[in-house]
mmCIF file of C-alpha atoms in Angstrom:
data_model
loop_
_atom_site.group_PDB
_atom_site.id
_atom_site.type_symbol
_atom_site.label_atom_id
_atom_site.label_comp_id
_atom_site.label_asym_id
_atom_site.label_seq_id
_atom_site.Cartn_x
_atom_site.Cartn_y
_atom_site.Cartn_z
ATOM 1 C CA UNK A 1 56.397 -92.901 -201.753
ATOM 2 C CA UNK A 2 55.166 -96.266 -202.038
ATOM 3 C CA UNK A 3 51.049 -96.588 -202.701
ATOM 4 C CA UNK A 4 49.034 -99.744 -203.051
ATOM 5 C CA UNK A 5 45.936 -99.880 -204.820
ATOM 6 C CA UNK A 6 43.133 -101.753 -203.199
ATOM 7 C CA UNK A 7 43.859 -104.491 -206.093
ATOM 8 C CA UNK A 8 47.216 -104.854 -205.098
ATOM 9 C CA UNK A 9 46.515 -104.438 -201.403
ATOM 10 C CA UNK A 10 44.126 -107.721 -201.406
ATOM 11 C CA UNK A 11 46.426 -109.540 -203.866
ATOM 12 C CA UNK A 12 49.388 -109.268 -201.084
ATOM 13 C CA UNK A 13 47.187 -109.638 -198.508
ATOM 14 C CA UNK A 14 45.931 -113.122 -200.050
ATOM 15 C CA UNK A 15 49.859 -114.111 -200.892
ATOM 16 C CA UNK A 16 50.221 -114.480 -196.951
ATOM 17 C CA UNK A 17 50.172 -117.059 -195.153
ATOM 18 C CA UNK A 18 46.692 -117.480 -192.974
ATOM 19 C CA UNK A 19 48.688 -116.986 -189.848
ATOM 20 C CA UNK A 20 50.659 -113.708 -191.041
ATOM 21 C CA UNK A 21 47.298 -112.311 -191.853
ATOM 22 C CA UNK A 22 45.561 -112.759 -188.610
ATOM 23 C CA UNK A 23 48.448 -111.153 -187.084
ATOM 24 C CA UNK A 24 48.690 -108.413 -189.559
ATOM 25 C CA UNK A 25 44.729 -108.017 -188.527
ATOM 26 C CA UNK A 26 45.348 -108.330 -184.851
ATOM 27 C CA UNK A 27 48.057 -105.686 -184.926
ATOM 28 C CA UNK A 28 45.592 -103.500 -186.904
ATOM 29 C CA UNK A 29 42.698 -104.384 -184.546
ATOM 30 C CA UNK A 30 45.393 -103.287 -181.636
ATOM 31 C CA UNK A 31 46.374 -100.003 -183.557
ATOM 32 C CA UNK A 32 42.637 -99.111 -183.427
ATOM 33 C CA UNK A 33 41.767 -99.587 -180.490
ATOM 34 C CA UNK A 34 45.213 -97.972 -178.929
ATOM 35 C CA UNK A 35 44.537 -95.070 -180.817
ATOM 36 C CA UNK A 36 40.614 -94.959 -179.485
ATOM 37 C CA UNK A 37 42.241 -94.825 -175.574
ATOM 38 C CA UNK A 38 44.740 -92.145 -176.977
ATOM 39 C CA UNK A 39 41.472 -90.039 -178.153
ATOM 40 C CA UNK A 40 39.661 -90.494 -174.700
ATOM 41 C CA UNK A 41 42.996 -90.024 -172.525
ATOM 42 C CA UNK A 42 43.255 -86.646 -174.516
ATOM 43 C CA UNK A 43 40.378 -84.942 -175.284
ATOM 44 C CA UNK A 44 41.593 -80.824 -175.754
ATOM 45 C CA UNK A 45 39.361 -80.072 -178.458
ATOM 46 C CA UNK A 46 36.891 -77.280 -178.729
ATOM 47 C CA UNK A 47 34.045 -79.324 -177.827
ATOM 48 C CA UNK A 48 35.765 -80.329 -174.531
ATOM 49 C CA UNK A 49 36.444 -76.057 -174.290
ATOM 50 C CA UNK A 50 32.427 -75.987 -174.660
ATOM 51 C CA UNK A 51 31.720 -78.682 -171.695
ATOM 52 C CA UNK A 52 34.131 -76.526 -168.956
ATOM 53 C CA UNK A 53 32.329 -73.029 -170.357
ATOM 54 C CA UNK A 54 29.336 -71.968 -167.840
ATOM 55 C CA UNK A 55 26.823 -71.042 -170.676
ATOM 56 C CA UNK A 56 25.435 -68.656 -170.936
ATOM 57 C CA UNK A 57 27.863 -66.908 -168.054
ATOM 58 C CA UNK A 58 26.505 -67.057 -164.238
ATOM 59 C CA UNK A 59 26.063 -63.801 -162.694
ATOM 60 C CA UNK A 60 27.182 -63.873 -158.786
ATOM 61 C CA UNK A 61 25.877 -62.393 -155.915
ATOM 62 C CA UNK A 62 27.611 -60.213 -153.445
ATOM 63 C CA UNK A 63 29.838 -61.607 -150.883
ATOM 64 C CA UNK A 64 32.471 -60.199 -148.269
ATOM 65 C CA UNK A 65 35.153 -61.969 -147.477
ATOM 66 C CA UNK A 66 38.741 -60.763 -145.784
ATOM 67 C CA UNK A 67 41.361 -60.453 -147.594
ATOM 68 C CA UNK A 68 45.359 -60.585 -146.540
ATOM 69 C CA UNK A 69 45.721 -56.693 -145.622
ATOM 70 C CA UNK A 70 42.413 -57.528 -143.669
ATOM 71 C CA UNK A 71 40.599 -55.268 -146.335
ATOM 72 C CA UNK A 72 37.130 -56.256 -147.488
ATOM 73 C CA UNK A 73 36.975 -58.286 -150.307
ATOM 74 C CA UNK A 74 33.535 -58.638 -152.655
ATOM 75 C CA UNK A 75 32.317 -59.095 -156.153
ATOM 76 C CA UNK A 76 33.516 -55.734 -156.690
ATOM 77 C CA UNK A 77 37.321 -57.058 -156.494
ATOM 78 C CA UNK A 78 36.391 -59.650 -159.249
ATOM 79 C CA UNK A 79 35.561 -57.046 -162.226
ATOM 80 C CA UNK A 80 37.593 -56.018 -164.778
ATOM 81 C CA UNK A 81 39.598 -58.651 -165.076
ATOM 82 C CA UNK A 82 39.838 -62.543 -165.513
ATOM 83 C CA UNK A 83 40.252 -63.985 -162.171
ATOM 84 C CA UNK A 84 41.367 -67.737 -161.334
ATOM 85 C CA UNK A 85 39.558 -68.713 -157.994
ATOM 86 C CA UNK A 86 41.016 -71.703 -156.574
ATOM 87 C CA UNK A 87 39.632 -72.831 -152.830
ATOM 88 C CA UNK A 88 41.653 -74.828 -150.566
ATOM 89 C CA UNK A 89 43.616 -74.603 -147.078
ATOM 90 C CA UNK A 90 47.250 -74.279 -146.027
ATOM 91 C CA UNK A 91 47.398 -77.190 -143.912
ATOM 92 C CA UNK A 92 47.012 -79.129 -147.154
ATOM 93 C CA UNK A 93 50.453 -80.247 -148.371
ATOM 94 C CA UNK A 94 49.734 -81.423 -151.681
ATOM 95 C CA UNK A 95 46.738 -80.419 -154.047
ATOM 96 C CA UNK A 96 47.046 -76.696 -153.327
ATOM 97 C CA UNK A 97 50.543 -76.129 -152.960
ATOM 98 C CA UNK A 98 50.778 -77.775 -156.537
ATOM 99 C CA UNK A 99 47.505 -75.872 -157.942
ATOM 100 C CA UNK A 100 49.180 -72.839 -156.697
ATOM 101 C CA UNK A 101 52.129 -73.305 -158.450
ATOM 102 C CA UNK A 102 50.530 -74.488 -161.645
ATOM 103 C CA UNK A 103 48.660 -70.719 -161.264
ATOM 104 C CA UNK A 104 51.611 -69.182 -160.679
ATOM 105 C CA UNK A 105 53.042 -70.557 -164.062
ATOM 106 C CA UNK A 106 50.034 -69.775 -165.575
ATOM 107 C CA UNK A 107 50.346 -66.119 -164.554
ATOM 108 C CA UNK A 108 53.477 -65.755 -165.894
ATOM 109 C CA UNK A 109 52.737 -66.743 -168.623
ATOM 110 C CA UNK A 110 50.033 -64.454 -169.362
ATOM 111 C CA UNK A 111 51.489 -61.260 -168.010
ATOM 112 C CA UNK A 112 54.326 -61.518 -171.084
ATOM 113 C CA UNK A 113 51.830 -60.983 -173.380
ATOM 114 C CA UNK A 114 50.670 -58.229 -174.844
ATOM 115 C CA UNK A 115 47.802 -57.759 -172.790
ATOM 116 C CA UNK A 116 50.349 -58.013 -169.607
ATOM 117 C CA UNK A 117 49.554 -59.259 -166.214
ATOM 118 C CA UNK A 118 47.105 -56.608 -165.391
ATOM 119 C CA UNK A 119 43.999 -58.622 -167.293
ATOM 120 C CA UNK A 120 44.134 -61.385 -165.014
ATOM 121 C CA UNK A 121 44.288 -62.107 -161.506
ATOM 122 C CA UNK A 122 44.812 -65.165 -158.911
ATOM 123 C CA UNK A 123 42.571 -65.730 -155.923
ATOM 124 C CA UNK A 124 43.342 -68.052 -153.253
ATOM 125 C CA UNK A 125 40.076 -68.717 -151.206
ATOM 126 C CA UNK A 126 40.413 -70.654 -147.538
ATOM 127 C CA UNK A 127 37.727 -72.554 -146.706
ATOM 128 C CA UNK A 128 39.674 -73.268 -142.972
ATOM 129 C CA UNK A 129 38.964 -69.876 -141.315
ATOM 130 C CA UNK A 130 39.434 -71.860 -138.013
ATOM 131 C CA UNK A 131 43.493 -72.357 -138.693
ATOM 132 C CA UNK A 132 43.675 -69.846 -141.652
ATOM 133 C CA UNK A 133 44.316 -66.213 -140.796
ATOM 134 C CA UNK A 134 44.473 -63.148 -142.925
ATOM 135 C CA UNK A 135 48.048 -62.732 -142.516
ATOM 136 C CA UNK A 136 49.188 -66.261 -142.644
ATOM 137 C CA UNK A 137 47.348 -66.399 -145.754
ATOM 138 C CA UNK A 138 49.113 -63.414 -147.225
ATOM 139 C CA UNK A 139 52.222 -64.964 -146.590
ATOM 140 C CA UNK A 140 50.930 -68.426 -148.166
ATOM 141 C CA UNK A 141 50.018 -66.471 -151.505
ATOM 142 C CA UNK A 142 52.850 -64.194 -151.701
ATOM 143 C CA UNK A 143 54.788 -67.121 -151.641
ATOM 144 C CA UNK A 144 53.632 -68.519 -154.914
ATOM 145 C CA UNK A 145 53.390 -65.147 -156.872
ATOM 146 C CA UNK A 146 53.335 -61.277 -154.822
ATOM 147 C CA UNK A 147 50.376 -60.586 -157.111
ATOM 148 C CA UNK A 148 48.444 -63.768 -155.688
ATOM 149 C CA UNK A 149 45.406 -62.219 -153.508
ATOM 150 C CA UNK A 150 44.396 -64.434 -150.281
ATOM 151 C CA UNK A 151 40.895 -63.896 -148.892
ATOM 152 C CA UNK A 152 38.502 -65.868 -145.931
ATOM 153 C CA UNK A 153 35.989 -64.861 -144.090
ATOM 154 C CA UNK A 154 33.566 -66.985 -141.213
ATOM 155 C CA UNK A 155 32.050 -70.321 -142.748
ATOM 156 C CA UNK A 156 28.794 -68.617 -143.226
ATOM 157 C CA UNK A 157 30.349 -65.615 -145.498
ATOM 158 C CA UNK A 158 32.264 -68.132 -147.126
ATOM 159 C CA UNK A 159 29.194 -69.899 -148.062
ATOM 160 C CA UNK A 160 27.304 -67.111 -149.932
ATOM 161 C CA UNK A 161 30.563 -67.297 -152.412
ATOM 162 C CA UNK A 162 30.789 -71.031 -152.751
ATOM 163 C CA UNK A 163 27.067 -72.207 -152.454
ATOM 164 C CA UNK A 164 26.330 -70.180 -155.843
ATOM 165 C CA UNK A 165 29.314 -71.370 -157.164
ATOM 166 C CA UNK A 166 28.888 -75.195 -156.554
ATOM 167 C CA UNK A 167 31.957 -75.365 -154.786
ATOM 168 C CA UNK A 168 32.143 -78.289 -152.015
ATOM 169 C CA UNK A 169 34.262 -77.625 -148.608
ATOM 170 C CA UNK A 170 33.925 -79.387 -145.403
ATOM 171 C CA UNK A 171 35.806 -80.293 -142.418
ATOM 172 C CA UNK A 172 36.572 -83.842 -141.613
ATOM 173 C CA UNK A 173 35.396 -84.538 -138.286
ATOM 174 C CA UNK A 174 38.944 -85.353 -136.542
ATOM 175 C CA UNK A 175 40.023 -84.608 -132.801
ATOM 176 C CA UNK A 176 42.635 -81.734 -132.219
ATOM 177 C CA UNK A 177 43.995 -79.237 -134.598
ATOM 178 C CA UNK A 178 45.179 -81.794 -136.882
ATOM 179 C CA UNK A 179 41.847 -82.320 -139.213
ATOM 180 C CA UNK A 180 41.689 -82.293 -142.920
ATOM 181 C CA UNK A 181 39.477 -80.659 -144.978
ATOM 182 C CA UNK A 182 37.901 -82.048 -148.435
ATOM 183 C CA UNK A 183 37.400 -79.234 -150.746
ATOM 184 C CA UNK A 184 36.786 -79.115 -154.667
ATOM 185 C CA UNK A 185 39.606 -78.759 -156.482
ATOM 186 C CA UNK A 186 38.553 -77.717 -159.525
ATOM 187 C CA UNK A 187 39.633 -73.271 -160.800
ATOM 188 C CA UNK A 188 36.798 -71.373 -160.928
ATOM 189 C CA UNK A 189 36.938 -68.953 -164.043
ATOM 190 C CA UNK A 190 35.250 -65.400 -163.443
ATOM 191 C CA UNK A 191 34.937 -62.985 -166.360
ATOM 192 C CA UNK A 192 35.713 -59.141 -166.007
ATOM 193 C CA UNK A 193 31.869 -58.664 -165.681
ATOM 194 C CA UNK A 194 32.213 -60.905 -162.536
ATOM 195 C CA UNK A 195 30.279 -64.095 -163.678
ATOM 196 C CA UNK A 196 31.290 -67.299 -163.540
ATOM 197 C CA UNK A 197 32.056 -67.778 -167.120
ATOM 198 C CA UNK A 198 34.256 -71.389 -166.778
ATOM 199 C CA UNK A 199 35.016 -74.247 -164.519
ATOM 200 C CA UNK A 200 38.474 -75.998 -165.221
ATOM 201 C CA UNK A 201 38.752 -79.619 -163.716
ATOM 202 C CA UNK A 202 41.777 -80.677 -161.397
ATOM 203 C CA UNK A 203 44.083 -82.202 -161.868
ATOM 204 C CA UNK A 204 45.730 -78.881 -163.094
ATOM 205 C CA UNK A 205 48.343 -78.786 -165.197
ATOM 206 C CA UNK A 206 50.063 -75.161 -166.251
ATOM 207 C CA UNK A 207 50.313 -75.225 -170.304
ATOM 208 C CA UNK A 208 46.756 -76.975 -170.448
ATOM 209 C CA UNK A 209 45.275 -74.357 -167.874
ATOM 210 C CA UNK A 210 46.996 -71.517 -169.767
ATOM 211 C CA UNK A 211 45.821 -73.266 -173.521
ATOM 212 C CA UNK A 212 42.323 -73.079 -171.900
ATOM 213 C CA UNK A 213 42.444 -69.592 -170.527
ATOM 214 C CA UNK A 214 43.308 -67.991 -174.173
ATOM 215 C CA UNK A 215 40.968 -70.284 -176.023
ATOM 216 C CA UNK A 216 38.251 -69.899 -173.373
ATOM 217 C CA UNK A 217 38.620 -66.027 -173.440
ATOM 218 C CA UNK A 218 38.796 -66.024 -177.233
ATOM 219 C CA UNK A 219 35.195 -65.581 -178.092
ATOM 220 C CA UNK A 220 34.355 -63.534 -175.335
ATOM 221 C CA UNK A 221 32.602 -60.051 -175.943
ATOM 222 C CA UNK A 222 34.581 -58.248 -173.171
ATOM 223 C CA UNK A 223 37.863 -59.522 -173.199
ATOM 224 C CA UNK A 224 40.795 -57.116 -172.429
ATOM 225 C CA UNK B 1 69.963 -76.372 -174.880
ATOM 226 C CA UNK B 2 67.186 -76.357 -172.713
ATOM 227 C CA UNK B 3 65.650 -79.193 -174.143
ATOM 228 C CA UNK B 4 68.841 -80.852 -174.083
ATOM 229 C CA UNK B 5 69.185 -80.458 -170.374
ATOM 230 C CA UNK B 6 65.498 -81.551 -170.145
ATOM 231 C CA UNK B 7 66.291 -84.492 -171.469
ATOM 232 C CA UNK B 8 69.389 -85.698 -169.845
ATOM 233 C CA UNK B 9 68.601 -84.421 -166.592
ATOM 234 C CA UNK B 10 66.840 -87.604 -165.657
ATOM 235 C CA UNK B 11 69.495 -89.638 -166.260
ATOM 236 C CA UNK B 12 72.011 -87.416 -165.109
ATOM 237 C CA UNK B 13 69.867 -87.483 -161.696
ATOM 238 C CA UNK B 14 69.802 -91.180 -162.220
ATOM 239 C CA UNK B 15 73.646 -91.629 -161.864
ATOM 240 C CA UNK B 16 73.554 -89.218 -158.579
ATOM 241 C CA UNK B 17 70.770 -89.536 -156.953
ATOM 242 C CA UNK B 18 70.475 -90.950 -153.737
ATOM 243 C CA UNK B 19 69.829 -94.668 -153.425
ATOM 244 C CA UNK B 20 69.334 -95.785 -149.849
ATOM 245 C CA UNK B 21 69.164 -99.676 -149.562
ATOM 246 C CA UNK B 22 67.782 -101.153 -146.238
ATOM 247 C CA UNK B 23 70.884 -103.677 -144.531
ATOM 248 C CA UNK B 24 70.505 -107.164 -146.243
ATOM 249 C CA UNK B 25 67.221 -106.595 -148.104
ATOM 250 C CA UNK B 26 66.928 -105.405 -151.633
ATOM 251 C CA UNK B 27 64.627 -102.740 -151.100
ATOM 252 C CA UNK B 28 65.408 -99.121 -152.085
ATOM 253 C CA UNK B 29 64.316 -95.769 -151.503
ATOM 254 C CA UNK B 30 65.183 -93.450 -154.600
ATOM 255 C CA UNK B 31 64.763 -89.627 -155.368
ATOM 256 C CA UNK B 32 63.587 -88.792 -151.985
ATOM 257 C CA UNK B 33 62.450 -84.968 -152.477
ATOM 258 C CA UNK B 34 60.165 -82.382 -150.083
ATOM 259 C CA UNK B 35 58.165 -79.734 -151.873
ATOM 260 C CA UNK B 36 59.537 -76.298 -149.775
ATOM 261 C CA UNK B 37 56.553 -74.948 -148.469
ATOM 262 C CA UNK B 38 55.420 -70.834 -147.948
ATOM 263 C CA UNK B 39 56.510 -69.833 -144.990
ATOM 264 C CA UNK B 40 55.154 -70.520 -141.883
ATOM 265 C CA UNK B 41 53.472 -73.478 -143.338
ATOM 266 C CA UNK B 42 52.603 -76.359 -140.548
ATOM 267 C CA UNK B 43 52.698 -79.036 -143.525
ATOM 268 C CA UNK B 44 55.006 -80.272 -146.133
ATOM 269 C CA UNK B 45 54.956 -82.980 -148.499
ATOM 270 C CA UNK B 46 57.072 -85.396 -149.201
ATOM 271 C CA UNK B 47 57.930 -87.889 -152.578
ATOM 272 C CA UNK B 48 60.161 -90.862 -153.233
ATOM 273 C CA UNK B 49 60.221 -94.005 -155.210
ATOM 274 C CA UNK B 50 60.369 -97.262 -153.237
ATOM 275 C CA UNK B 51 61.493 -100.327 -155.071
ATOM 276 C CA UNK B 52 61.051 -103.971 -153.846
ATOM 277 C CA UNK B 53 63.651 -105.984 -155.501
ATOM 278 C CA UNK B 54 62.573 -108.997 -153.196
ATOM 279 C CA UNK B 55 60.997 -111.953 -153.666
ATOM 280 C CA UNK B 56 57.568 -111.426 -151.245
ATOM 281 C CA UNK B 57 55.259 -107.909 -150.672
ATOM 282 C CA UNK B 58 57.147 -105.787 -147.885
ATOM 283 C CA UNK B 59 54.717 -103.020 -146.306
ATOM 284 C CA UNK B 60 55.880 -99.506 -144.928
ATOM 285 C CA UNK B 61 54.742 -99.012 -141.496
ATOM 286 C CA UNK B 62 56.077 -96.089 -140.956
ATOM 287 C CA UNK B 63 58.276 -93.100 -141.309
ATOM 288 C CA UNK B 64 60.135 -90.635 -138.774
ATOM 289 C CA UNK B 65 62.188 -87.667 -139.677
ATOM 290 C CA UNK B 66 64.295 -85.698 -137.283
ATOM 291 C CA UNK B 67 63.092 -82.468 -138.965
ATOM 292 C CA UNK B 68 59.443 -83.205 -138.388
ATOM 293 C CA UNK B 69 57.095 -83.743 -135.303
ATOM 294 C CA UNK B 70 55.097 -86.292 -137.428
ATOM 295 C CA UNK B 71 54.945 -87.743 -140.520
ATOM 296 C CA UNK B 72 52.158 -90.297 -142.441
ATOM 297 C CA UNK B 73 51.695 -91.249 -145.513
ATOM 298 C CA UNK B 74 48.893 -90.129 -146.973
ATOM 299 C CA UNK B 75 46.816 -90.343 -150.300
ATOM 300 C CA UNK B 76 44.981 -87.335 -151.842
ATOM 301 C CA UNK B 77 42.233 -88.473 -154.105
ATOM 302 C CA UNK B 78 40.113 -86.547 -156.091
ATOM 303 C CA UNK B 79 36.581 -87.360 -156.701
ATOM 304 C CA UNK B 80 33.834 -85.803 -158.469
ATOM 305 C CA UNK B 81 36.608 -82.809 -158.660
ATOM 306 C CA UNK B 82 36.378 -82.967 -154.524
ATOM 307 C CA UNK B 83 39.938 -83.085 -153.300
ATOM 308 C CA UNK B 84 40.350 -85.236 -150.464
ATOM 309 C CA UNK B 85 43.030 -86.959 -148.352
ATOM 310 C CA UNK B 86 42.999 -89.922 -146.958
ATOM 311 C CA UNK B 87 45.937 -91.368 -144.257
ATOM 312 C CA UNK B 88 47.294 -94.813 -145.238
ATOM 313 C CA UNK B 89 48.523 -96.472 -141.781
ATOM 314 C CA UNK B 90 50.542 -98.755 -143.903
ATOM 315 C CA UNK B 91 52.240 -98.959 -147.722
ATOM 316 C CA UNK B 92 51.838 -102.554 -149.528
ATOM 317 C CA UNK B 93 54.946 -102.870 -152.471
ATOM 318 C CA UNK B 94 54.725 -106.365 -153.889
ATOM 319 C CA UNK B 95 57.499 -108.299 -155.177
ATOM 320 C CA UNK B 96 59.313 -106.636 -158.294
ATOM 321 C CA UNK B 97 57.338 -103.314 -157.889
ATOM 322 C CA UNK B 98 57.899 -99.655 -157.027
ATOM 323 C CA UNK B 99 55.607 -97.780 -155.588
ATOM 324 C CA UNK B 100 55.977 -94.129 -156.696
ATOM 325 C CA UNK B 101 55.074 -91.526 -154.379
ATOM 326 C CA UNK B 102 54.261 -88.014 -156.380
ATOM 327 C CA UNK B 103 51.954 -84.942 -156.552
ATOM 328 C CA UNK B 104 48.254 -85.906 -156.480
ATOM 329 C CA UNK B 105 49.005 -89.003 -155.098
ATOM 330 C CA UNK B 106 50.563 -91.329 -152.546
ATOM 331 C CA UNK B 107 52.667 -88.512 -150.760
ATOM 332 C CA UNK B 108 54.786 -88.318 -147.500
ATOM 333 C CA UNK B 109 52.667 -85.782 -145.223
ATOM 334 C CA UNK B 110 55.147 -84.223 -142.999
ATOM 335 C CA UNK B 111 53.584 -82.258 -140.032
ATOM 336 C CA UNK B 112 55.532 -79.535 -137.899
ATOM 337 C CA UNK B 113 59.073 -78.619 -138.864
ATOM 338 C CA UNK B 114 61.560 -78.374 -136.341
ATOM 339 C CA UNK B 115 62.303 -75.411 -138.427
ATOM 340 C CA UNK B 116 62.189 -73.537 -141.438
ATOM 341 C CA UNK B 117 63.339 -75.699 -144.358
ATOM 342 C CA UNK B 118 64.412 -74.223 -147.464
ATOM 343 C CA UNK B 119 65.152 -75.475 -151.134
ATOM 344 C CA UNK B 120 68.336 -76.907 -150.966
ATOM 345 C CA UNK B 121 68.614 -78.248 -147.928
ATOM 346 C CA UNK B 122 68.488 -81.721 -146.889
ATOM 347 C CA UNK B 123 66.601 -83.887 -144.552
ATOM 348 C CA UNK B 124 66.885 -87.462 -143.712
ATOM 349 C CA UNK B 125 63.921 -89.460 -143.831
ATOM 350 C CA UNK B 126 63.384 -92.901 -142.003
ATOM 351 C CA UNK B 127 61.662 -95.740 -143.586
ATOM 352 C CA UNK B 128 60.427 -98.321 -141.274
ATOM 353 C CA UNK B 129 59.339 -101.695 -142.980
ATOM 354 C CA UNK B 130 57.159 -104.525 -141.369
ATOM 355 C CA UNK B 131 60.160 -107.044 -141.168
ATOM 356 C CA UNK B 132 61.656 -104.200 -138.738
ATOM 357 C CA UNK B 133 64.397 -103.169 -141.500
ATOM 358 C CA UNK B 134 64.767 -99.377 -141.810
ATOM 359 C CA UNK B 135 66.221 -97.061 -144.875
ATOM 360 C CA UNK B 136 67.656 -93.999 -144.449
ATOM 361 C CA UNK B 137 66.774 -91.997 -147.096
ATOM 362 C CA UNK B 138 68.283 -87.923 -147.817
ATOM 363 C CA UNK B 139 65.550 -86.172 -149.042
ATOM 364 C CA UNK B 140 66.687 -82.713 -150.701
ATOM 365 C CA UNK B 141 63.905 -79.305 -150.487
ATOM 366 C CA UNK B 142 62.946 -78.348 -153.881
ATOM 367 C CA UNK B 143 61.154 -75.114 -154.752
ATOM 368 C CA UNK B 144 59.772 -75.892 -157.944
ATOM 369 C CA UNK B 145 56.847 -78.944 -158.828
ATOM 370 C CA UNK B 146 57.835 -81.220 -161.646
ATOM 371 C CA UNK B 147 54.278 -82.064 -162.003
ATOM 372 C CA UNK B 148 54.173 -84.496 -164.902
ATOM 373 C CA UNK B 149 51.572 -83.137 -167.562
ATOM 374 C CA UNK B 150 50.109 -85.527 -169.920
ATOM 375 C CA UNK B 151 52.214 -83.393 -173.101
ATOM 376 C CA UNK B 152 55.098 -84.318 -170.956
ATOM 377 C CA UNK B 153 55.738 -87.732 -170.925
ATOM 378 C CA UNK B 154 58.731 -87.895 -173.134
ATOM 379 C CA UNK B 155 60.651 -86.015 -170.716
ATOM 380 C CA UNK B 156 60.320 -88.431 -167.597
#
């Protein structure tokens, strides 16, 4: 391979014409700074692993909520195993249904290895008790993956979970039974000690989510 | 082989899929698609790409879909990580663009169906434009998302 000395690189660069070197600079100039957008379009480095960890790891208070088999479902259900908590409703045709999926891949993916399927879990949370029932919302998660778990409960026990958590939900004032709901869309990470350990930003995206998970979980005392 | 596939898929899709043109203007709906819901859902979405091959802006005032009560167009928007969506009464394409309608963005919100749909089937989807013109589009169901990640750009 070719290498130019600095010598030799100045020499050719001063055997060009003035034009050919203030495009040669300008291309350079664009190479930079095309390269600096490339950087801040894709940050997935560890320090970008370090701003979606909660640090240190934020323990949660009790809540009960309903899940699909109308069982009760509190902190209790979230130990012992990684669980991505995702909030949203089902009349909501696009961010969910796509956030689910990307879980669903996600899940997948981590139940073929070693550590199997039984070391993490998927919660889908309503915030639209109003429309959302138990079993509807069974059927909703099922859909995506059997193992999914749907839970709701009235706005007020829904609000002891997501207060704590930072987690934004609220109905759009609208006539009828046709109103939308704005909701964050962000996963909630929990750990198996059932603390809120990481927050992973929409928009979600299966291979990142699942990158995150096992480097996330990597230097973490209890995982399993 | 996979990869392979991956890759031609696209165009092979290109070469087949449906192109509905609107009578006299140069406007075209491709790669009308519906997300197949769980079931029981009251909502589905919807996804296309519009081109306007014409010389001025043509809006979209609306769409209709035997299948479906109702549909709108609607944009979902995510801000400070707070999903939201937001109904667009009307769709500006100016001259020479195409508006693409995907996941996490400008989609077709498609309220009620008539009944169940399932992947695989089709549905034909209405576009109205301001000058009156309207496209019939055939919109297939499709289980899966092919939501475009940012390592994934090669392949679309």
């Amino acid at each position: 391979m070719a290498t130019l000395s600095s010598l030799e690189f100045s020499r050719t660069m001063s055997s060009l014409s003035p034009s050919t070197r203030k495009l040669l600079l300008r291309v350079a100039a664009l190479c930079v700074i095309v390269a600096a957008i490339a950087w801040t379009m894709f940050p997935r480095n560890t320090d970008d692993l370090a701003a979606l960890r909660i640090d240190p790891p934020q323990a949660m208070i009790d809540f009960q909520l309903t899940d699909g088999d109308n069982l009760p479902f509190t902190r209790a259900r979230l130990l012992d195993k990684w669980s991505f908590v995702f909030f949203g409703y089902t009349h909501c045709p696009d961010v969910c249904p796509v956030t689910l999926s990307e879980l669903a891949k996600v899940y997948q993916h981590l139940a073929q290895r070693p550590e199997g399927a039984a070391t993490v879990q998927v919660v889908f949370v309503s915030v639209d008790p109003a429309r959302d029932t138990p079993a509807q919302l069974k059927e909703y998660a099922r859909y995506f993956n059997a193992n999914f778990i749907a839970t709701t409960g009235t706005l007020e026990q829904l609000d002891v979970l997501t207060g704590p958590l930072g987690v934004r939900h609220r109905r759009l004032t609208e006539q009828g039974a046709e109103y939308r709901v704005e909701h964050s869309a962000d996963v909630w990470l929990i750990d198996p000690r059932g603390r809120l350990y990481a927050r992973l930003p929409a928009p979600h995206y299966n291979e990142e989510i699942a990158k995150q998970f096992v480097a996330l979980v990597k230097g973490a005392e209890d995982y399993r | 082989m996979k990869t392979i596939l991956k890759i031609w898929m696209p165009a092979f899709a290109g070469m087949t899929m449906m192109c509905a043109h609107a009578a006299g203007e140069n406007v075209a709906v491709n790669d009308a698609w519906i997300r197949e819901a769980p079931p029981g859902a009251a909502v589905m979405s919807g996804y296309a790409q519009i081109a306007n091959g014409t010389k001025g802006t043509i809006t979209l005032t609306a769409i209709s879909s035997d299948a479906f009560d109702k549909v709108e167009i609607h944009k979902s928007e995510i801000n400070s990580g707070v999903a939201r969506m937001e109904p667009l009464g009307k769709l500006d394409i100016k001259s020479r663009q195409a508006v693409t309608l995907s996941p996490y963005g400008t989609h077709l919100m498609l309220i009620r169906p008539k009944k169940p749909l399932r992947a695989g089937d089709h549905v034909t989807l209405q576009f109205t434009l301001g000058s009156g013109a309207t496209i019939n589009a055939d919109a297939e169901v499709r289980k899966d998302t092919e939501t475009e990640s940012p390592q994934d750009h090669g392949h679309h």
